[in-house]
mmCIF file of C-alpha atoms in Angstrom:
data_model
loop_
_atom_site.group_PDB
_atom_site.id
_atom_site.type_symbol
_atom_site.label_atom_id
_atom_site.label_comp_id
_atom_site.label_asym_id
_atom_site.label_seq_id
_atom_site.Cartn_x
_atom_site.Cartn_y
_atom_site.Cartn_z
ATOM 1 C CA UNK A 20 148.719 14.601 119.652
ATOM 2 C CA UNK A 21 146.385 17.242 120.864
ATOM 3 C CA UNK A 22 143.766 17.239 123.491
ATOM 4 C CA UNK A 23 141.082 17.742 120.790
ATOM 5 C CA UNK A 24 142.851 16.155 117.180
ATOM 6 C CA UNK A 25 139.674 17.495 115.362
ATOM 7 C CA UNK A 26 141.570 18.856 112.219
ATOM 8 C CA UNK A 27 145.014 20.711 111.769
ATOM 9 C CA UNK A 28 145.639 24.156 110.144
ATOM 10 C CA UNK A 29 142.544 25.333 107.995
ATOM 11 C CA UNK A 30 143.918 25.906 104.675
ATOM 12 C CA UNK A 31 142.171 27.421 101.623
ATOM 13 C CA UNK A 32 105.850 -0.901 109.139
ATOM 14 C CA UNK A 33 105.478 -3.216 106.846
ATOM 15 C CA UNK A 34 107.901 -5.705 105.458
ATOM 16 C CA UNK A 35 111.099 -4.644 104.855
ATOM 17 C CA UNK A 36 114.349 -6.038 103.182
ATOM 18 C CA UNK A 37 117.414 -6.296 105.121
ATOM 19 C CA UNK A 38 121.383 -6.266 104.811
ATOM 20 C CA UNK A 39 123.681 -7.938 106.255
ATOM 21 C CA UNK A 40 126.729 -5.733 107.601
ATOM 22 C CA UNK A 41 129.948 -7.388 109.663
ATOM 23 C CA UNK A 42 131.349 -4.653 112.113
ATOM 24 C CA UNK A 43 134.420 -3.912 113.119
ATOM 25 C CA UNK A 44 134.030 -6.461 116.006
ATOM 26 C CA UNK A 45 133.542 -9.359 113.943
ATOM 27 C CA UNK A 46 129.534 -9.498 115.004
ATOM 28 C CA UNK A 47 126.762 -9.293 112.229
ATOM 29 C CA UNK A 48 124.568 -6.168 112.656
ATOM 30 C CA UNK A 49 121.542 -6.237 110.841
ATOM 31 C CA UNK A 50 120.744 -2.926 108.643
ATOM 32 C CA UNK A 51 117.038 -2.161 107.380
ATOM 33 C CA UNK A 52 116.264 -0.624 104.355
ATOM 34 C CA UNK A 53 112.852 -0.593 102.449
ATOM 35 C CA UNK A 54 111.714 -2.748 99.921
ATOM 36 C CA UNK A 55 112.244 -1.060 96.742
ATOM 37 C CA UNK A 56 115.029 1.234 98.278
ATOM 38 C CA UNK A 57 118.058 2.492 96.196
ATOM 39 C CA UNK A 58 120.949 0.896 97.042
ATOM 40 C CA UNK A 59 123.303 2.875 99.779
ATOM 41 C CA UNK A 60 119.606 4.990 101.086
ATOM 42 C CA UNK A 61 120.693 8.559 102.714
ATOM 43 C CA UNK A 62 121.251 7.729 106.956
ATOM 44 C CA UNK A 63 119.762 9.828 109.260
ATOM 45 C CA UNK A 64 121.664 13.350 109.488
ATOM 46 C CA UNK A 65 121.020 15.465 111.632
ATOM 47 C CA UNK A 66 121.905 18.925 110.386
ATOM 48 C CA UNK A 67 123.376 21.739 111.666
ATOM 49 C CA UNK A 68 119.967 23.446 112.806
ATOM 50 C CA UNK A 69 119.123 20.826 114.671
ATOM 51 C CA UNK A 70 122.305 20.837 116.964
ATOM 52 C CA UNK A 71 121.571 24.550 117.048
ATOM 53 C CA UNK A 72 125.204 25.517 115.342
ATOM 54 C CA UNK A 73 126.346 28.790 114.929
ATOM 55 C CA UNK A 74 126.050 30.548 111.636
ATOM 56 C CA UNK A 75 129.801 30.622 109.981
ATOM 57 C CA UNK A 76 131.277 33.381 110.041
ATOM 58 C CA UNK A 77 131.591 34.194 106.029
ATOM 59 C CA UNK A 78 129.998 32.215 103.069
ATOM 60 C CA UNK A 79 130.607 28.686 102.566
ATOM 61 C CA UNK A 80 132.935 28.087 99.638
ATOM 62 C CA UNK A 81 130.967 25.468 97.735
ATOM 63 C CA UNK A 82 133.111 23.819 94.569
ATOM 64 C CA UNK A 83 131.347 23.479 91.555
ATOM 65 C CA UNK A 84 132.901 19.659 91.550
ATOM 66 C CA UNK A 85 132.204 16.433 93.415
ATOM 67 C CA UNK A 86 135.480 15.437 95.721
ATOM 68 C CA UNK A 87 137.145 12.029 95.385
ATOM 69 C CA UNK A 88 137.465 10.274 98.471
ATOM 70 C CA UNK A 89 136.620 10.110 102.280
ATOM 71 C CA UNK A 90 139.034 10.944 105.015
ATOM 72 C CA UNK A 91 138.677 9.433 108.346
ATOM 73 C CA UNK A 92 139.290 11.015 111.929
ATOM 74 C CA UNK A 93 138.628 10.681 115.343
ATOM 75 C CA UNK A 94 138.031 13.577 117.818
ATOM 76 C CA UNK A 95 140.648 12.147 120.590
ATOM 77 C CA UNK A 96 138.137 13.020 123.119
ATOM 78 C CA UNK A 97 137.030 10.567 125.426
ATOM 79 C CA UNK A 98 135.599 7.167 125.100
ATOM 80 C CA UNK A 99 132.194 7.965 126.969
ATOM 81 C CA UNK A 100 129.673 5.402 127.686
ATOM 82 C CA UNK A 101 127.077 8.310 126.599
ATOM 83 C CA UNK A 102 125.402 7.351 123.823
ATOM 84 C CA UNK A 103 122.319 9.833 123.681
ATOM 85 C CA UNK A 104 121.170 12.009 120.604
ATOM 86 C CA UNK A 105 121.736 15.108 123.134
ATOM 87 C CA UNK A 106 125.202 14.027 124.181
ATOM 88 C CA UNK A 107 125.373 13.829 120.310
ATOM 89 C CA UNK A 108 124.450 16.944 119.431
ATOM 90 C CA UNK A 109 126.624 18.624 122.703
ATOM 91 C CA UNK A 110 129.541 16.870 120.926
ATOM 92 C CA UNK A 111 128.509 18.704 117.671
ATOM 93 C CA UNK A 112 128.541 21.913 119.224
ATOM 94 C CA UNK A 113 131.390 21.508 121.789
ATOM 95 C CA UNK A 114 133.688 20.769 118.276
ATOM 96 C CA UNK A 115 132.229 23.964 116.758
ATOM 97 C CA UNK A 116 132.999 26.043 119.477
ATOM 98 C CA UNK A 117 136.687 24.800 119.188
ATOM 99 C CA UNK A 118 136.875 25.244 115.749
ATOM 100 C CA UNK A 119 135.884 28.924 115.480
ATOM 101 C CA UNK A 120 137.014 29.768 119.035
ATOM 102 C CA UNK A 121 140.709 28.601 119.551
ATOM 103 C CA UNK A 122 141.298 27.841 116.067
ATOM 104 C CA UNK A 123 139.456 30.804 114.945
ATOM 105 C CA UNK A 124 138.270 29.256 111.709
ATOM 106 C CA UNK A 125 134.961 30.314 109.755
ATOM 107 C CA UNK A 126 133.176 26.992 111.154
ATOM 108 C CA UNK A 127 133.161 23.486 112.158
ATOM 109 C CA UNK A 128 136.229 21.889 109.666
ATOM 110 C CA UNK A 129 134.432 18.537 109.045
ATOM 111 C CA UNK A 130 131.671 17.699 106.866
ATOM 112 C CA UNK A 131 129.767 14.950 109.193
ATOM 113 C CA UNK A 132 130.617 13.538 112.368
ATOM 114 C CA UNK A 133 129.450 10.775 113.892
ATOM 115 C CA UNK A 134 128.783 10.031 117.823
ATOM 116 C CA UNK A 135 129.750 6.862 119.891
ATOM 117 C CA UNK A 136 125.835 6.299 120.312
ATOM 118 C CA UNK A 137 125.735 5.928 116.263
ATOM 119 C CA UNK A 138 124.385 9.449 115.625
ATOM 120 C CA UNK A 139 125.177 10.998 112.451
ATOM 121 C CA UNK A 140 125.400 14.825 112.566
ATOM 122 C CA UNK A 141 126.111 17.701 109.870
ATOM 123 C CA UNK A 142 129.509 19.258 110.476
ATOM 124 C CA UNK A 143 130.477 22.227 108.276
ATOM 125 C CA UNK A 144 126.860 23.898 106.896
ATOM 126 C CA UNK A 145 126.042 23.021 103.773
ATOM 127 C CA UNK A 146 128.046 19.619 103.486
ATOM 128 C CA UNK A 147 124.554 17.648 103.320
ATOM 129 C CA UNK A 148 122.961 19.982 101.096
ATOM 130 C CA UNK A 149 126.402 19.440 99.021
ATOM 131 C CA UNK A 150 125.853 15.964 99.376
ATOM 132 C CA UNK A 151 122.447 15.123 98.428
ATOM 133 C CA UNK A 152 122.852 16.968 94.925
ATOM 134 C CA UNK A 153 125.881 15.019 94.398
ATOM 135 C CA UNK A 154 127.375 17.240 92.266
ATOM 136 C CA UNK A 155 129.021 20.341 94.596
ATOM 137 C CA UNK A 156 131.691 19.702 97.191
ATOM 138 C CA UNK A 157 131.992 22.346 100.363
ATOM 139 C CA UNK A 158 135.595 23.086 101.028
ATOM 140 C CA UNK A 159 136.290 21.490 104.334
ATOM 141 C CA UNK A 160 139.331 22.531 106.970
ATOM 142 C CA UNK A 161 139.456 18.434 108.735
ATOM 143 C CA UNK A 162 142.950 17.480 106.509
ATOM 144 C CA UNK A 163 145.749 19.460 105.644
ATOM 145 C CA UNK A 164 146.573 18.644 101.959
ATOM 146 C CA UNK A 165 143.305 17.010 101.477
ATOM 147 C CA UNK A 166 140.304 19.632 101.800
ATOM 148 C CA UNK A 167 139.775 20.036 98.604
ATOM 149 C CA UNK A 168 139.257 16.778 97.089
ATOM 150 C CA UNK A 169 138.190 15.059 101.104
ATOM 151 C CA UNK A 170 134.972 14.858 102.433
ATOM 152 C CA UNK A 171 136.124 14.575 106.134
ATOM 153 C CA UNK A 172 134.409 12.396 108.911
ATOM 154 C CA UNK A 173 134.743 12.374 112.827
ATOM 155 C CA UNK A 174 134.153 9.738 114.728
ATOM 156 C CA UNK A 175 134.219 10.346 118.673
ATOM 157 C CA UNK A 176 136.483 9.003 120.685
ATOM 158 C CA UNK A 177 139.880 7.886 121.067
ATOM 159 C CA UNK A 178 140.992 4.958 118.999
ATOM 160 C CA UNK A 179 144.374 4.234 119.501
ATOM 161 C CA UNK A 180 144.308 1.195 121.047
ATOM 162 C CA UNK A 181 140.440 0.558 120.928
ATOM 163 C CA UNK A 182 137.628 0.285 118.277
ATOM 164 C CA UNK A 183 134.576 2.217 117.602
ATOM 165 C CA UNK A 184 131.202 1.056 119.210
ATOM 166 C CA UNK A 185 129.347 -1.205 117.192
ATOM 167 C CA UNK A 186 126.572 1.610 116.512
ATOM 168 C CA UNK A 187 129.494 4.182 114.927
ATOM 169 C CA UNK A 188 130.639 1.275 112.839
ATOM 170 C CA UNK A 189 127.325 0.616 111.310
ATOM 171 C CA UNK A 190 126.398 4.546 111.407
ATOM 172 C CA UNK A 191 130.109 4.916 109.177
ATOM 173 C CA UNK A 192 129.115 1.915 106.654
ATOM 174 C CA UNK A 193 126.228 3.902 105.759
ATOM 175 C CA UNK A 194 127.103 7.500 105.869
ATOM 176 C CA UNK A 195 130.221 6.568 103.636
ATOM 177 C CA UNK A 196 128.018 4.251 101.517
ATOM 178 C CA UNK A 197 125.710 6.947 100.691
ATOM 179 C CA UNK A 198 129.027 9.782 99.858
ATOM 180 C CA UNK A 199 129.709 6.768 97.411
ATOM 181 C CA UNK A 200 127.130 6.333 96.031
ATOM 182 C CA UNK A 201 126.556 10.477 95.687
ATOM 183 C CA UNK A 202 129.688 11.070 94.749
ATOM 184 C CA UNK A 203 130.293 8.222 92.310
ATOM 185 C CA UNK A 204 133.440 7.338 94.193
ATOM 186 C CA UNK A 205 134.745 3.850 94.985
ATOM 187 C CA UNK A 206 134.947 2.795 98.825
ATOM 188 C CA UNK A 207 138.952 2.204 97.888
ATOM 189 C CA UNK A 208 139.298 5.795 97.742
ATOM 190 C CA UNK A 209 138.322 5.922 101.721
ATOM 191 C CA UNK A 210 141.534 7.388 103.775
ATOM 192 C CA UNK A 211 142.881 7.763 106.965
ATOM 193 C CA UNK A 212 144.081 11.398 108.073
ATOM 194 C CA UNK A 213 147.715 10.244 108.399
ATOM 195 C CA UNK A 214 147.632 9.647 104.838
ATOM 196 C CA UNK A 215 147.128 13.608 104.422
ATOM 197 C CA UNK A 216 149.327 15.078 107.373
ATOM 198 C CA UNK A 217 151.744 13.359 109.917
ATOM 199 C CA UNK A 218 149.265 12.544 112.663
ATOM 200 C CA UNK A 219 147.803 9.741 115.248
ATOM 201 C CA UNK A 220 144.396 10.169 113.420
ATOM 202 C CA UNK A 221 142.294 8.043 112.987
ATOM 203 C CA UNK A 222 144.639 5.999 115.996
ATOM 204 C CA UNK A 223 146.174 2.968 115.503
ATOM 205 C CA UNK A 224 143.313 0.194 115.537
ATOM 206 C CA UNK A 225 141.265 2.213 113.983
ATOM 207 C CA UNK A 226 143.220 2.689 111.257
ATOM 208 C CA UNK A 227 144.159 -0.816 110.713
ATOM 209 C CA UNK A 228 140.175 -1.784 110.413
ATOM 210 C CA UNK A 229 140.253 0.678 107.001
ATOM 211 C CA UNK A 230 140.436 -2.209 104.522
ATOM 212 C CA UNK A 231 137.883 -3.882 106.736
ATOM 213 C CA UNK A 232 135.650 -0.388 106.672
ATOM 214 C CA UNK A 233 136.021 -0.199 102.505
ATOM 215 C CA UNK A 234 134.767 -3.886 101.994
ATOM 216 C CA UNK A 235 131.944 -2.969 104.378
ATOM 217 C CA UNK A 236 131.051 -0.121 102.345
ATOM 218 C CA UNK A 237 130.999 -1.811 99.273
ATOM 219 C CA UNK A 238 129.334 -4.499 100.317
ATOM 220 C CA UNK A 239 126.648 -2.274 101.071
#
């Protein structure tokens, strides 16, 4: 595995309601939502202005078709106790500058990545404008074999023998909640990228809390 496994070859207040969410830990994280809200409300995402990304190099190829699933990753960077909306957004742009420097691709590959402080950021422009209209799917470069039908998330840190924080769990639930809901996809159809490409990714305990992410999701 690579330094930095943050995709492989690009190819092609008043009262409120509240949900109960178990993370990955086996703890009970309370999530608030409004009274009244839809089910599976859009997270916070910050997009790419706010991290200050680059603009891509050429257009975005947007897909005139929703995609079918959710592929899961993490960055294989370290497992910092950082957990800041600027360390976030450095994260955002350190993968960027990877991506279109030493891979030379047109942009970040991933759609939305998500920090160990539970920050939710835009990845690839476009991917949350794709997103909210439900409809339109931005052709991705985070899977081998699977950028056309993924929408790919990136979780930081290393997960091989370790779990996400309890904020990226929750942050996960309810960014991949929300694609489902978009997207009119099941939380079944929710991946790991070593079911797309022979790879570590998402790392071994990670991976083996998938089942555990796609009843969270639908529970939510």
């Amino acid at each position: 595995m690579s330094k930095y496994d943050w995709a492989p070859v690009e190819r092609s207040s008043a009262d409120c309601g509240c949900r109960h969410i178990h993370s990955a830990f086996g703890a009970t994280d309370t999530v608030f939502h409004p009274v009244g809200a839809a089910e599976a409300p859009q997270p916070m995402i910050h997009g790419t202005a706010s991290w200050e990304a680059r603009p891509p190099r050429q257009a975005i190829t947007l897909l005139n078709r929703r995609p079918t699933g959710i592929v899961i990753h993490h960055t294989a960077s370290a497992n910092v106790a950082d957990g800041s909306l600027s360390h976030a957004k450095q994260i955002a742009r350190n993968i960027q500058a990877f991506h279109m420097g030493q891979r030379d691709w047109n942009d970040t590959g991933q759609h939305f990545t998500i920090s160990r402080g539970g920050y939710v950021l835009e990845g690839r422009h476009r991917s949350l404008e794709a997103a909210r209209s439900g409809q339109r799917h931005v052709l991705g470069a985070h899977a081998e074999n699977c950028n056309t039908e993924f929408v790919g998330i990136e979780n930081e840190g290393t997960y091989i023998d370790r779990l996400p924080t309890t904020a990226q769990w929750t942050a996960l639930v309810q960014l991949c909640a929300w694609l489902c809901k978009q997207y009119s996809m099941t939380a079944d159809n929710i991946i790991g990228h070593r079911q797309c490409k022979s790879t570590e990714c998402p790392g071994e305990r990670f991976f083996g809390k998938l089942d555990r992410l796609r009843q969270d999701v639908s529970a939510l």
